[in-house]
Amino acid sequence: MAAPGENLKINGERLWDSLMEMAKIGPGIAGGNNRQTVTDEDGEGRALFQKWCEAAGMTMGLDQMGTMFARREGTDPDALPVYVGSHLDTQPTGGKYDGVLGVLGGLEIIRTLNDLDIKTKHPIVVTNWTNEEGTRFAPAMLASGVFAGMHTQDWAYNIEDAGGKKFGDELARIGWRGDEEVGARKMHAFFELHIEQGPILEAEGKDIGVVTHGQGLSWTQVTVTGKESHTGSTPMPMRKNAGLGAAKILQLVDDIAWSHAPDAVGAAGHMDVFPNSRNVIPGRVVFTVDFRSPTLATIEDMEARLAVGAKEICDEMGLGIEIEKVGGFDPVEFDEGCVTAVRNAAERLGYSHRDLISGAGHDACWINRKAPTAMVMCPCVDGLSHNEAEEISREWATAGADVLMHAVVETAEIVK
Ligand code: HGY
Ligand code: MN
Ligand code: MN
């Protein structure tokens, strides 16, 4: 396949303006975004994305999980499309670029090809995957997981948020539940541009991360049960303190992750304390342990040690414990051909680059099971993400989208 010329570049100002426009929808309280999945704000962001795609001459497909597929025709309508995209939903205290850069970077490719009247043999489809974050409705990468056959749609529709609302009902309520069968689409390849969400690229002064692998993820929900009682009048020896039990288990999680340093991480980001009253000993604490590592054996070891150690802590304290696996995926190795297209693009464009293992999970991790897949990463300031202060430079956004475009266009085959 002929590679595009090094002077094929996206319009960085237009991309940046679109990022800032999208960031106005579902604003956070500290400069970032709170555009959680299948909320009204998610619906608004989807409508803006659809408007932009239609203005760029694309036709929009929508599947039964609400994933959006904006298609630019190729010269060979029978050729499998090259897909490119990410997600528009954010964390509650999310940044402006996590996921959004990958969706709008894909749109910018189309806008640039239109400007230059460049045609490709394969159609190109820009994708917004529903509920990548898995915050309001766990697990993460929900729609891409259903697309890849990892979850049933029925199971996904019945996942409830903290308020007892079901995912499928909320998707229908915001008007973005499509008719298309999930997973029926066949792909020639899939590419995703994403901010690194870690410190390596910035620290090494690299413009581009050529993502060869994604570390695996394990989410374990732990429920510790004690007995509510008065924090003032209950003698210490009589307490069944689920809060203390949870704290000891969180220390165990940290110890387990450190024991595998530097190739493992562990923490709990979600925790519900019941009844969460200042003068009541917690009777129940529910939290989700997030373990990650590039090595499956390490993840399995961490899960096993958590199960044994947490039970020992609760037995010793006379507390009840339930442990349930609620999400996860094995470490991912991306397609060598697609990874090479990304690396060659960075080389051709003169951007500094290095191979990288993704620390975070992405829709590409599931889609890699359905089609040849690779990711492009750009640095982010201080490696900070899942924080409203998440920041990138215009130059990093432009370099990432340039490399993404070259990999996509080379794979979609330019027609002279
Ligand atoms: O959890 C993750 O790694 C992703 O940000 N949803
Ligand atoms: Mn993301
Ligand atoms: Mn995220």
XYZ file of C-alpha atoms and ligand atoms in Angstrom:
424
model
C 0.000 0.000 0.000
C 1.329 3.424 -0.983
C 2.082 5.608 2.014
C 0.771 9.182 2.004
C 3.265 11.993 1.473
C 4.795 13.600 4.560
C 3.078 16.883 3.681
C -0.371 15.374 4.288
C -1.295 17.097 7.547
C -4.517 17.740 9.439
C -5.796 21.208 10.337
C -4.668 21.501 13.946
C -6.571 24.737 14.640
C -9.835 23.227 13.428
C -9.276 20.116 15.568
C -8.523 22.266 18.622
C -11.618 24.425 18.045
C -13.779 21.278 17.830
C -12.268 19.929 21.069
C -13.055 23.211 22.830
C -16.583 23.282 21.363
C -17.315 19.733 22.554
C -15.874 20.611 25.988
C -18.673 23.169 26.468
C -21.141 20.258 26.723
C -21.359 18.714 30.192
C -18.883 21.138 31.834
C -17.263 20.042 35.088
C -16.925 22.248 38.159
C -13.174 22.804 37.692
C -12.604 23.307 33.973
C -12.987 19.710 32.812
C -16.057 17.691 31.870
C -18.836 15.690 33.485
C -20.514 14.126 30.418
C -21.273 10.693 31.829
C -22.667 7.961 29.631
C -26.341 8.104 28.567
C -27.016 11.301 30.460
C -28.690 14.258 28.745
C -25.233 15.809 28.342
C -24.024 12.658 26.557
C -27.015 13.024 24.259
C -26.083 16.643 23.510
C -22.495 15.679 22.725
C -23.722 12.946 20.386
C -25.984 15.401 18.565
C -23.104 17.828 18.030
C -20.863 15.019 16.749
C -23.639 13.874 14.371
C -24.125 17.434 13.093
C -20.402 17.764 12.356
C -20.252 14.356 10.661
C -23.218 15.122 8.417
C -21.686 18.501 7.545
C -18.609 16.537 6.445
C -20.791 14.483 4.092
C -20.879 11.316 6.184
C -23.862 9.054 6.858
C -24.508 7.993 10.460
C -25.183 4.442 11.623
C -26.365 3.683 15.169
C -26.396 0.253 16.789
C -28.506 -1.135 19.640
C -25.853 -0.160 22.202
C -25.908 3.425 20.924
C -22.505 3.248 19.290
C -22.273 5.785 16.449
C -20.676 4.921 13.070
C -20.154 7.885 10.699
C -19.225 6.577 7.243
C -17.276 8.277 4.437
C -17.617 6.274 1.233
C -14.633 4.713 -0.495
C -14.237 4.096 -4.218
C -14.879 0.378 -3.602
C -18.176 0.101 -1.678
C -17.554 -3.616 -1.129
C -14.198 -3.066 0.559
C -14.343 -3.480 4.337
C -14.131 -0.071 5.994
C -11.229 1.178 8.083
C -12.655 2.235 11.457
C -11.227 5.016 13.609
C -12.557 6.431 16.856
C -12.857 6.318 20.633
C -15.472 7.628 23.121
C -17.257 10.880 23.998
C -18.430 9.896 27.502
C -16.356 11.193 30.411
C -15.630 10.539 34.057
C -17.601 12.622 36.601
C -14.454 14.716 37.106
C -13.060 14.028 33.650
C -10.848 15.980 31.319
C -11.593 17.504 27.922
C -9.435 15.079 25.910
C -9.814 11.495 27.282
C -11.677 9.729 24.462
C -12.795 12.957 22.791
C -9.437 13.460 21.067
C -9.826 10.063 19.407
C -13.340 10.710 18.122
C -12.701 14.271 16.905
C -9.265 13.274 15.597
C -11.104 10.760 13.399
C -13.525 13.466 12.238
C -10.576 15.765 11.449
C -9.177 13.081 9.114
C -12.402 13.204 7.108
C -12.487 17.004 7.081
C -8.883 17.061 5.780
C -9.515 14.414 3.093
C -12.555 16.437 1.981
C -10.490 19.664 1.823
C -7.890 17.958 -0.374
C -10.429 15.877 -2.326
C -8.490 12.711 -1.477
C -10.308 9.454 -2.090
C -9.595 6.064 -0.534
C -10.460 2.591 -1.791
C -11.846 1.461 1.572
C -14.622 3.466 3.239
C -13.619 5.123 6.506
C -15.933 4.982 9.546
C -15.515 7.343 12.513
C -16.829 5.736 15.694
C -18.102 6.896 19.098
C -18.287 3.838 21.387
C -20.947 4.059 24.103
C -19.920 3.927 27.785
C -16.174 3.472 27.563
C -15.641 4.781 31.096
C -17.803 2.277 32.976
C -18.333 4.743 35.826
C -22.110 5.148 35.928
C -22.670 1.636 34.524
C -19.814 -0.830 35.154
C -17.825 -2.318 33.521
C -15.673 -0.056 31.365
C -15.674 -0.422 27.561
C -19.234 -1.733 27.738
C -20.445 -1.192 24.142
C -17.182 -2.267 22.526
C -17.301 -5.315 24.817
C -20.778 -6.244 23.559
C -19.577 -5.583 19.978
C -16.671 -8.000 20.567
C -19.014 -10.645 22.013
C -17.636 -10.365 25.575
C -21.003 -9.411 27.129
C -24.574 -10.066 26.008
C -26.653 -7.035 25.091
C -29.394 -8.159 27.439
C -26.956 -8.253 30.358
C -25.698 -4.792 29.430
C -29.216 -3.356 29.181
C -29.975 -4.496 32.738
C -26.905 -3.012 34.436
C -28.107 -0.516 37.042
C -26.548 2.774 38.161
C -26.379 3.893 41.804
C -29.914 5.276 41.464
C -31.322 1.964 40.186
C -31.757 3.164 36.588
C -31.055 0.561 33.897
C -28.529 1.215 31.109
C -30.901 0.153 28.317
C -33.699 2.369 29.624
C -31.406 5.390 29.928
C -30.025 4.827 26.422
C -33.594 4.778 25.078
C -34.586 7.777 27.219
C -31.902 10.006 25.654
C -33.019 8.809 22.221
C -29.784 7.107 21.107
C -30.742 3.422 21.088
C -30.346 2.416 17.431
C -31.743 -0.549 15.494
C -28.530 -1.955 14.038
C -27.415 -5.345 15.375
C -24.344 -4.939 17.594
C -21.228 -6.622 16.215
C -22.610 -7.271 12.723
C -20.178 -4.799 11.171
C -17.000 -6.231 9.653
C -13.843 -4.131 9.849
C -10.711 -4.001 7.710
C -8.873 -2.448 10.664
C -9.454 -0.186 13.683
C -7.254 2.685 14.905
C -7.679 4.710 18.114
C -5.908 7.950 19.091
C -5.824 8.579 22.844
C -3.927 10.692 25.361
C -1.397 8.569 27.254
C -2.965 9.198 30.678
C 0.505 8.536 32.105
C 3.846 10.405 32.430
C 6.199 8.534 30.087
C 5.902 10.438 26.779
C 6.126 13.890 28.351
C 9.014 12.838 30.620
C 10.976 11.473 27.663
C 10.064 14.376 25.374
C 8.355 12.093 22.871
C 5.508 13.347 20.628
C 3.979 9.936 19.850
C 3.377 6.653 21.666
C 3.289 3.637 19.326
C 1.077 1.372 21.419
C 2.167 -2.242 21.024
C 0.268 -3.687 24.001
C -2.422 -2.832 26.545
C -2.082 -3.992 30.139
C -4.807 -6.273 31.485
C -7.447 -5.096 33.969
C -9.287 -6.796 36.827
C -12.221 -5.252 38.743
C -13.253 -7.138 41.920
C -16.194 -5.916 43.976
C -15.732 -6.518 47.715
C -18.620 -6.266 50.208
C -17.598 -6.169 53.892
C -20.427 -6.602 56.406
C -20.286 -5.631 60.111
C -22.916 -4.134 62.386
C -24.159 -0.557 62.563
C -23.894 0.806 66.097
C -23.330 4.062 67.961
C -19.826 5.545 67.470
C -19.991 7.014 70.955
C -21.550 4.473 73.249
C -20.374 1.182 71.681
C -17.277 -0.075 73.578
C -14.318 -0.752 71.232
C -14.244 -4.536 71.892
C -17.920 -4.828 70.875
C -17.618 -3.165 67.480
C -18.138 -4.901 64.122
C -16.572 -2.099 62.103
C -16.937 -2.760 58.351
C -15.161 0.527 57.656
C -12.037 -0.636 59.500
C -12.173 -3.973 57.717
C -12.342 -2.204 54.344
C -9.403 0.022 55.316
C -7.270 -3.015 56.191
C -8.185 -4.652 52.871
C -7.236 -1.487 50.963
C -3.831 -1.594 52.666
C -3.550 -5.253 51.533
C -4.384 -4.184 47.949
C -1.573 -1.612 48.047
C 0.901 -4.150 49.507
C 0.002 -6.733 46.816
C 0.482 -4.235 43.969
C 3.812 -3.002 45.380
C 4.994 -6.601 45.685
C 4.854 -6.768 41.864
C 6.360 -3.321 41.237
C 6.968 -1.838 38.710
C 4.710 -3.979 36.517
C 1.503 -3.812 38.514
C -0.884 -1.266 40.001
C -3.773 -1.558 42.447
C -6.304 0.697 44.177
C -9.993 1.178 44.842
C -11.625 4.199 43.242
C -15.213 3.368 44.093
C -16.436 2.945 47.694
C -19.909 3.089 49.237
C -20.149 3.225 53.043
C -23.494 2.326 54.701
C -25.228 4.075 56.326
C -22.506 6.760 55.832
C -23.564 8.660 58.941
C -21.015 10.509 61.093
C -22.048 8.801 64.333
C -22.749 5.263 63.105
C -20.151 2.485 62.876
C -20.368 1.375 59.209
C -22.409 -1.802 58.923
C -21.506 -2.398 55.288
C -18.850 -1.158 52.866
C -18.876 -1.983 49.134
C -15.805 -1.144 47.036
C -14.203 -2.136 43.715
C -10.548 -3.200 43.605
C -8.826 -2.242 40.325
C -5.703 -4.370 39.623
C -3.718 -3.979 36.377
C -0.575 -5.497 34.859
C 0.841 -6.292 31.408
C 1.206 -9.894 32.630
C -1.818 -12.171 33.080
C -0.048 -14.339 35.688
C 0.550 -11.227 37.805
C -3.120 -10.239 37.625
C -4.197 -13.751 38.606
C -1.727 -13.751 41.520
C -3.035 -10.393 42.764
C -6.671 -11.577 42.526
C -5.869 -14.805 44.407
C -3.952 -13.031 47.202
C -6.751 -10.484 47.593
C -9.357 -13.240 48.013
C -7.315 -15.114 50.653
C -6.049 -12.045 52.503
C -9.367 -10.202 52.611
C -11.124 -13.266 54.045
C -8.418 -13.628 56.727
C -8.875 -9.969 57.740
C -12.660 -10.341 57.977
C -12.519 -13.683 59.816
C -10.183 -12.160 62.379
C -12.508 -9.176 62.884
C -15.743 -11.199 62.872
C -16.929 -9.468 59.679
C -18.730 -10.934 56.688
C -17.219 -10.712 53.185
C -18.423 -11.288 49.627
C -16.101 -11.084 46.614
C -17.333 -10.846 42.993
C -15.401 -10.288 39.731
C -17.271 -7.418 38.004
C -15.020 -6.564 35.073
C -11.735 -7.155 33.343
C -9.825 -8.164 30.270
C -6.564 -9.984 29.606
C -3.428 -8.105 28.498
C -3.644 -7.161 24.807
C -1.080 -7.411 21.981
C -2.069 -5.150 19.072
C -1.770 -6.102 15.392
C 1.811 -5.919 14.130
C 0.805 -4.588 10.712
C -1.280 -1.771 12.179
C 1.382 -0.968 14.786
C 3.969 -0.740 11.994
C 1.701 1.636 10.046
C 1.582 3.885 13.145
C 5.342 3.719 13.713
C 6.130 4.398 10.034
C 3.727 7.335 10.042
C 5.481 8.940 13.025
C 8.853 8.340 11.334
C 7.671 9.765 7.984
C 6.211 12.856 9.656
C 9.356 13.429 11.681
C 7.672 13.062 15.085
C 9.704 11.617 17.944
C 8.166 8.355 19.118
C 8.592 5.293 21.302
C 6.818 1.992 21.731
C 4.435 2.007 24.668
C 2.217 -0.313 26.715
C -1.121 1.347 27.443
C -1.723 1.674 31.187
C -5.417 2.430 30.721
C -8.063 0.294 29.072
C -9.563 1.413 25.756
C -12.228 0.279 23.299
C -9.339 -0.781 21.051
C -8.532 -3.496 23.630
C -11.836 -5.250 22.845
C -11.975 -4.417 19.124
C -8.532 -6.012 18.779
C -10.441 -9.316 19.059
C -12.558 -8.478 16.005
C -10.145 -6.800 13.593
C -6.473 -5.792 13.204
C -6.136 -2.896 15.673
C -3.562 -0.399 16.895
C -3.427 2.805 18.952
C -1.647 6.128 18.705
C -0.936 8.063 21.909
C 0.064 11.640 22.593
C 1.510 13.009 25.856
C -0.586 14.748 28.509
C 0.662 17.297 31.049
C 2.158 15.590 34.132
C 0.591 12.360 32.878
C -2.609 13.496 34.587
C -6.001 12.129 33.526
C -9.371 11.273 35.112
C -8.953 14.734 36.646
C -10.537 17.977 35.442
C -7.062 19.512 35.163
C -6.189 17.044 32.353
C -4.285 19.057 29.715
C -2.525 18.569 26.390
C -0.839 20.979 23.988
C -2.209 21.870 20.565
C 1.019 20.526 19.094
C 0.551 17.146 20.771
C -3.064 16.940 19.563
C -1.993 17.845 16.010
C 0.910 15.386 15.931
C -1.311 12.583 17.221
C -4.009 13.280 14.643
C -1.434 13.557 11.829
C -0.053 10.112 12.679
C -3.575 8.709 13.062
C -4.501 10.061 9.627
C -1.435 8.567 7.942
C -2.034 5.142 9.479
C -5.734 5.213 8.560
C -5.250 6.560 5.030
C -2.414 4.173 4.238
C -4.564 1.247 5.421
C -7.624 2.565 3.523
C -5.439 2.917 0.365
C -5.372 6.334 -1.309
C -6.813 6.277 -4.846
C -4.754 8.479 -7.181
O -10.526 2.187 33.151
C -9.896 2.547 32.160
O -8.742 2.218 31.991
C -10.546 3.438 31.130
O -10.169 4.761 31.399
N -11.980 3.336 31.145
Mn -10.545 6.911 27.461
Mn -11.068 7.404 30.833
